[in-house]
Coordinates of C-alpha atoms and ligand atoms in Angstrom, one line a residue:
M9 CA 75.3 103.7 131.3
S10 CA 75.9 101.4 134.4
A11 CA 79.3 99.6 134.7
H12 CA 79.0 97.0 137.6
D13 CA 82.0 95.7 139.1
D14 CA 84.4 95.8 142.1
H15 CA 85.6 99.0 141.1
T16 CA 82.2 100.9 140.4
P17 CA 80.2 101.7 143.3
A18 CA 77.1 103.1 141.3
V19 CA 74.7 100.1 140.8
I20 CA 71.2 101.0 139.3
E21 CA 68.3 98.4 139.2
E22 CA 69.1 95.7 137.0
P23 CA 66.4 94.4 134.5
I24 CA 67.8 90.7 135.8
A25 CA 68.8 90.7 139.1
N26 CA 71.3 87.4 138.4
P27 CA 72.2 87.1 135.2
G28 CA 74.0 83.6 136.0
L29 CA 77.5 84.8 136.1
P30 CA 80.2 82.3 137.7
E31 CA 81.7 83.1 141.0
H32 CA 84.7 85.4 140.3
L33 CA 88.0 83.1 140.8
P34 CA 91.4 84.8 141.1
R35 CA 94.1 83.6 138.6
P36 CA 97.5 82.7 139.6
T37 CA 98.8 86.2 138.6
D38 CA 96.1 87.8 140.8
V39 CA 97.4 86.4 144.1
D40 CA 101.1 85.5 143.2
E41 CA 103.5 88.3 142.2
A42 CA 106.1 86.3 140.9
A43 CA 103.6 84.3 138.4
A44 CA 102.4 88.0 137.6
K45 CA 106.2 88.8 136.8
R46 CA 106.6 85.8 134.8
A47 CA 103.5 86.8 132.7
E48 CA 105.0 90.4 132.2
R49 CA 108.4 88.8 131.0
Q50 CA 106.6 86.6 128.8
V51 CA 104.4 89.4 127.3
A52 CA 107.6 91.9 127.1
T53 CA 109.3 89.0 125.0
L54 CA 106.5 88.6 122.4
F55 CA 106.5 92.3 121.9
G56 CA 110.5 92.2 121.6
L57 CA 110.2 89.4 119.1
S58 CA 107.8 91.5 117.0
S59 CA 110.4 94.2 116.8
V60 CA 112.9 91.8 115.7
F61 CA 110.7 90.4 113.1
A62 CA 110.0 93.8 112.0
V63 CA 113.6 94.5 111.4
L64 CA 114.3 91.4 109.6
F65 CA 111.6 92.4 107.4
C66 CA 113.6 95.4 106.6
V67 CA 116.7 93.2 106.3
A68 CA 114.9 91.0 103.8
Y69 CA 113.7 93.9 101.7
F70 CA 117.1 94.8 101.0
T71 CA 118.9 91.8 100.6
L72 CA 116.4 89.3 98.6
N73 CA 115.6 90.5 95.2
I74 CA 112.4 89.8 93.2
G75 CA 113.3 86.9 90.9
D76 CA 116.1 85.5 92.9
D77 CA 115.0 81.7 94.0
P78 CA 111.6 82.1 92.1
T79 CA 110.1 78.7 94.0
V80 CA 111.3 78.7 97.6
F81 CA 107.6 77.8 99.1
L82 CA 104.6 76.8 97.2
G83 CA 105.9 78.4 94.1
L84 CA 106.6 81.6 95.7
G85 CA 109.9 83.4 95.5
A86 CA 112.5 84.0 98.4
S87 CA 111.6 87.7 98.2
T88 CA 107.6 87.1 98.9
V89 CA 108.2 84.4 101.3
G90 CA 111.0 86.2 103.4
L91 CA 108.8 89.6 103.3
G92 CA 105.6 87.8 104.3
A93 CA 107.1 85.5 107.0
C94 CA 108.6 88.4 108.8
L95 CA 105.7 90.8 108.8
G96 CA 103.2 88.0 109.5
A97 CA 105.6 86.8 112.5
A98 CA 105.8 90.6 113.7
L99 CA 102.1 91.0 113.4
M100 CA 101.4 87.6 115.2
C101 CA 103.9 88.1 118.1
I102 CA 102.1 91.5 118.7
G103 CA 98.5 89.9 118.8
I104 CA 99.7 87.1 121.0
G105 CA 101.5 89.2 123.5
A106 CA 98.4 91.5 124.0
I107 CA 96.0 88.6 124.5
Q108 CA 98.6 87.0 127.0
W109 CA 98.5 90.7 128.5
S110 CA 94.7 90.7 128.9
R111 CA 94.0 87.3 129.8
K112 CA 96.7 87.1 132.5
L113 CA 97.6 90.6 133.7
M114 CA 94.7 92.8 133.1
S115 CA 91.6 92.9 135.2
D116 CA 89.4 89.7 134.6
H117 CA 85.9 91.1 136.3
E118 CA 82.8 90.6 134.4
I119 CA 81.5 94.0 133.2
V120 CA 77.8 94.7 132.4
E121 CA 76.7 97.7 130.3
Y122 CA 73.0 98.3 130.0
R123 CA 71.3 100.3 127.0
H124 CA 70.8 103.6 127.8
P125 CA 69.5 106.8 126.1
A126 CA 71.9 108.0 123.0
A127 CA 72.5 111.4 124.8
S128 CA 74.9 110.9 127.5
S129 CA 74.4 112.9 131.0
E130 CA 77.3 114.7 132.4
E131 CA 77.0 112.2 135.3
D132 CA 77.5 109.5 132.6
R133 CA 80.3 111.3 130.9
A134 CA 82.0 111.5 134.1
E135 CA 81.3 108.0 134.9
A136 CA 82.8 106.9 131.6
V137 CA 85.9 108.8 132.4
A138 CA 86.1 107.1 135.7
S139 CA 85.5 103.6 134.0
L140 CA 88.4 104.3 131.5
M141 CA 90.8 105.3 134.2
T142 CA 89.7 102.3 136.0
G143 CA 90.7 100.3 133.0
I144 CA 93.9 101.8 132.6
E145 CA 94.6 101.4 136.2
D146 CA 93.5 97.5 135.9
S147 CA 95.7 96.9 132.7
G148 CA 98.7 97.9 134.8
I149 CA 100.4 99.9 131.9
G150 CA 101.3 102.6 134.6
R151 CA 102.7 100.0 136.9
R152 CA 104.5 97.8 134.4
P153 CA 106.9 100.1 132.5
L154 CA 108.5 96.9 131.0
V155 CA 105.2 96.0 129.0
R156 CA 104.4 99.6 128.2
N157 CA 107.7 100.3 126.9
S158 CA 108.0 96.9 124.8
L159 CA 104.8 97.5 123.5
L160 CA 105.6 101.1 122.4
G161 CA 108.6 99.9 120.9
A162 CA 106.8 97.4 118.8
M163 CA 104.4 99.6 117.7
G164 CA 107.2 101.8 116.5
F165 CA 109.1 99.1 114.6
L166 CA 105.9 97.9 113.1
G167 CA 105.9 101.4 111.3
L168 CA 109.3 100.5 109.7
P169 CA 108.0 98.1 107.2
A170 CA 105.4 100.6 105.7
I171 CA 108.1 103.4 105.6
V172 CA 110.5 101.0 103.9
A173 CA 108.1 99.7 101.3
L174 CA 107.5 103.4 100.2
R175 CA 110.7 102.8 98.3
D176 CA 108.8 100.9 95.9
L177 CA 107.3 104.0 94.6
G178 CA 110.5 104.7 92.9
P179 CA 113.0 104.5 91.4
L180 CA 112.9 108.0 90.2
P181 CA 113.6 108.8 86.9
G182 CA 116.6 110.7 87.0
D183 CA 117.3 112.3 83.9
K184 CA 115.7 109.8 81.9
L185 CA 112.9 112.3 81.0
A186 CA 115.1 114.9 80.1
H187 CA 116.0 113.2 76.7
T188 CA 114.5 111.7 73.7
V189 CA 115.9 109.5 70.7
W190 CA 115.8 112.9 68.6
K191 CA 119.3 113.6 67.6
K192 CA 121.3 115.6 64.9
G193 CA 120.4 114.5 61.3
M194 CA 117.5 112.0 62.2
Q195 CA 114.8 112.4 59.6
V196 CA 111.1 113.4 60.7
V197 CA 108.3 110.7 59.2
Q198 CA 104.9 110.3 59.2
D199 CA 103.9 108.6 62.3
V200 CA 101.7 106.2 60.2
D201 CA 103.9 105.0 57.5
G202 CA 107.2 106.3 58.3
A203 CA 107.1 107.9 55.1
R204 CA 110.0 110.7 54.7
I205 CA 108.5 114.5 54.7
K206 CA 110.0 117.2 52.6
P207 CA 108.5 121.0 52.8
S208 CA 106.8 120.8 49.8
D209 CA 104.6 117.9 50.9
M210 CA 102.9 120.2 53.5
E211 CA 100.5 122.9 52.8
V212 CA 100.2 126.3 54.9
G213 CA 97.5 125.3 57.7
Q214 CA 98.4 121.7 57.6
L215 CA 99.0 119.8 60.6
V216 CA 101.3 116.2 60.6
N217 CA 101.9 113.9 63.3
A218 CA 105.4 112.6 63.0
E219 CA 108.1 110.7 64.6
P220 CA 111.8 109.9 64.3
A221 CA 112.6 107.7 61.4
V222 CA 114.6 105.3 63.8
F223 CA 111.2 103.9 64.8
F224 CA 111.0 102.7 61.1
P225 CA 113.8 100.4 60.3
E226 CA 114.2 100.1 56.5
G227 CA 115.0 96.6 54.6
D228 CA 116.8 94.0 57.1
Q229 CA 118.0 96.7 59.0
E230 CA 117.6 95.6 62.8
A231 CA 115.2 97.5 65.0
E232 CA 117.1 99.6 67.6
Y233 CA 114.2 99.7 69.9
E234 CA 111.7 97.0 71.0
G235 CA 108.9 95.9 73.5
T236 CA 108.5 98.4 76.2
A237 CA 111.8 100.3 75.4
L238 CA 110.2 101.3 72.2
L239 CA 106.9 102.0 73.8
Q240 CA 108.8 104.7 76.1
A241 CA 111.0 106.2 73.4
K242 CA 107.9 106.7 71.0
A243 CA 105.8 108.3 74.0
K244 CA 108.3 110.8 74.5
A245 CA 109.6 111.5 71.1
A246 CA 106.0 112.1 69.5
V247 CA 106.0 115.5 67.5
I248 CA 103.7 117.5 65.5
L249 CA 104.7 119.3 62.1
V250 CA 102.9 122.4 61.6
R251 CA 103.2 124.8 58.2
M252 CA 102.3 128.3 58.8
N253 CA 102.7 131.5 56.8
P254 CA 106.6 132.7 57.7
D255 CA 105.2 136.5 57.8
D256 CA 102.8 135.1 60.8
L257 CA 105.4 133.8 62.9
R258 CA 106.0 136.1 66.0
N259 CA 109.0 134.6 67.8
K260 CA 112.3 134.9 66.1
R261 CA 114.2 132.2 67.5
S262 CA 111.0 129.7 66.8
A263 CA 111.0 131.0 63.4
N264 CA 114.7 130.5 62.8
W265 CA 114.2 126.8 64.2
G266 CA 111.7 125.9 61.3
V267 CA 112.1 125.3 57.6
E268 CA 109.8 127.3 55.5
G269 CA 107.4 128.1 57.8
I270 CA 107.1 124.6 59.1
L271 CA 107.9 124.0 62.9
C272 CA 108.2 121.1 64.9
F273 CA 106.7 120.7 68.5
S274 CA 106.5 118.0 71.1
K275 CA 102.9 116.3 70.8
I276 CA 102.9 115.8 74.5
C277 CA 100.8 118.4 76.7
T278 CA 102.8 120.2 79.0
H279 CA 100.2 120.1 81.8
V280 CA 100.0 116.3 82.6
G281 CA 101.1 114.9 79.3
C282 CA 98.1 114.1 76.8
P283 CA 98.8 114.0 73.4
I284 CA 97.8 117.3 71.5
S285 CA 96.9 117.7 67.8
L286 CA 93.7 120.0 68.0
W287 CA 94.7 122.7 65.5
E288 CA 93.0 125.8 64.8
Q289 CA 94.7 127.0 61.3
Q290 CA 93.7 130.5 61.5
T291 CA 94.7 131.4 65.1
H292 CA 97.6 129.0 65.1
H293 CA 96.4 127.6 68.4
L294 CA 97.0 124.1 69.5
L295 CA 94.3 122.7 71.9
C296 CA 94.7 120.0 74.6
P297 CA 91.4 117.9 74.6
C298 CA 92.4 116.9 78.3
H299 CA 91.9 120.4 80.2
Q300 CA 91.7 122.9 77.4
S301 CA 95.6 124.4 77.7
T302 CA 96.1 126.2 74.4
F303 CA 99.7 126.8 73.1
D304 CA 100.2 129.4 70.4
L305 CA 102.4 128.1 67.8
A306 CA 103.3 131.1 65.9
D307 CA 104.7 132.4 69.3
A308 CA 106.8 129.6 70.2
G309 CA 104.2 127.3 71.5
K310 CA 103.4 129.9 74.4
V311 CA 100.4 129.0 76.8
V312 CA 97.7 131.2 75.9
F313 CA 94.7 129.6 77.9
G314 CA 94.7 126.8 80.4
P315 CA 96.2 124.8 83.2
A316 CA 99.8 124.2 81.3
G317 CA 102.6 125.7 83.1
R318 CA 104.8 126.1 80.4
H319 CA 105.0 126.5 76.6
L320 CA 105.3 123.4 74.3
P321 CA 109.0 122.3 73.6
Q322 CA 109.8 122.8 69.9
L323 CA 112.4 120.7 67.8
P324 CA 114.8 122.6 65.5
L325 CA 114.6 121.4 62.0
A326 CA 116.6 121.6 58.9
V327 CA 116.5 119.8 55.6
D328 CA 119.0 117.2 54.3
E329 CA 120.8 116.9 51.2
E330 CA 118.1 115.0 49.5
G331 CA 115.6 117.7 50.8
Y332 CA 113.9 115.8 53.6
L333 CA 113.0 117.4 57.1
I334 CA 115.7 116.4 59.6
A335 CA 116.0 117.3 63.4
T336 CA 119.4 119.4 64.2
S337 CA 119.3 118.1 67.7
D338 CA 117.5 116.5 70.5
F339 CA 114.9 118.9 72.3
H340 CA 116.6 121.6 74.3
E341 CA 114.3 121.2 77.2
P342 CA 112.4 118.1 78.7
V343 CA 109.1 117.1 77.1
G344 CA 106.3 116.5 79.2
P345 CA 104.7 117.5 82.2
S346 CA 106.2 120.4 83.8
Y347 CA 107.1 118.3 87.0
W348 CA 109.4 115.9 84.7
E349 CA 112.0 118.8 84.3
R350 CA 112.4 119.7 88.3
G351 CA 115.8 119.2 89.4
Ligands
LIG429 S1 96.9 117.4 79.8 FE1 96.6 119.0 78.5 S2 95.6 120.5 79.6 FE2 95.8 118.9 80.8

């Protein structure tokens, strides 16, 4: 590499002796220290304004709600306009400041760089470092702490919008995932047609996909859940019923939560939440098709294989006065992936 300017004495043979560069003329800021100071203040002001707009972005984020004033400008809402204008102005000020800095205060000497072999020699590297140091010196960053510090401040404030926007990853679900719509006395019905189920309707070895009866309002009864709320409630409350020989059940508490060998478990895999219903009658194993987690339903839904971190939650059952299966409570623990229950 050969850098050719007033600061680099090493000049090698040039393929074109005079490429026709105009004579270098000094700028006002090169010869007048007052002009240089003025330019410095101008640049610092722009960097300072960038900081202000970054802060205004944060203020707009917290004070303007999505949906308020839906058509402030070109059909865009106040929140969109406020956030966009502030972030745009912050970036623009920092950009204009950098341009002014380079135009008025940095060195404006023409620099020519020639093609060279891909591998640099030690000498070239030393020369590159020297050029870099010269560039830093030319930029005046060491001599102009006002510019340097205001730029550092502006860059720091520019990170704020990104950090504040992380809030949109929320809100955290709180305890919403810890409960389902199941409650004492709610009937367990077929998930397709809402048909009520008696123990005698199921044979040993059979698996039935089921849901709470609340999702199947009768006659002119008003639906308790609709739209997104219905989908969310259904996703959490989905269960399977399995009928096993009571003698095969190895966990006493689990067996006591059943009726005549019929047990009810959450249908949501405790690994990352796939719906499960691959049932092996002989082994009493329930297999998740996503990553092959396997649960032993004869042993309280214990994990016997795969990545799931905990057993399948079980819903305690009883029968009502008409002999239909009902829940005796909600699940006693959160359903779904293990991370839902943290905290
Ligand atoms: S979601 Fe069931 S094993 Fe991964």
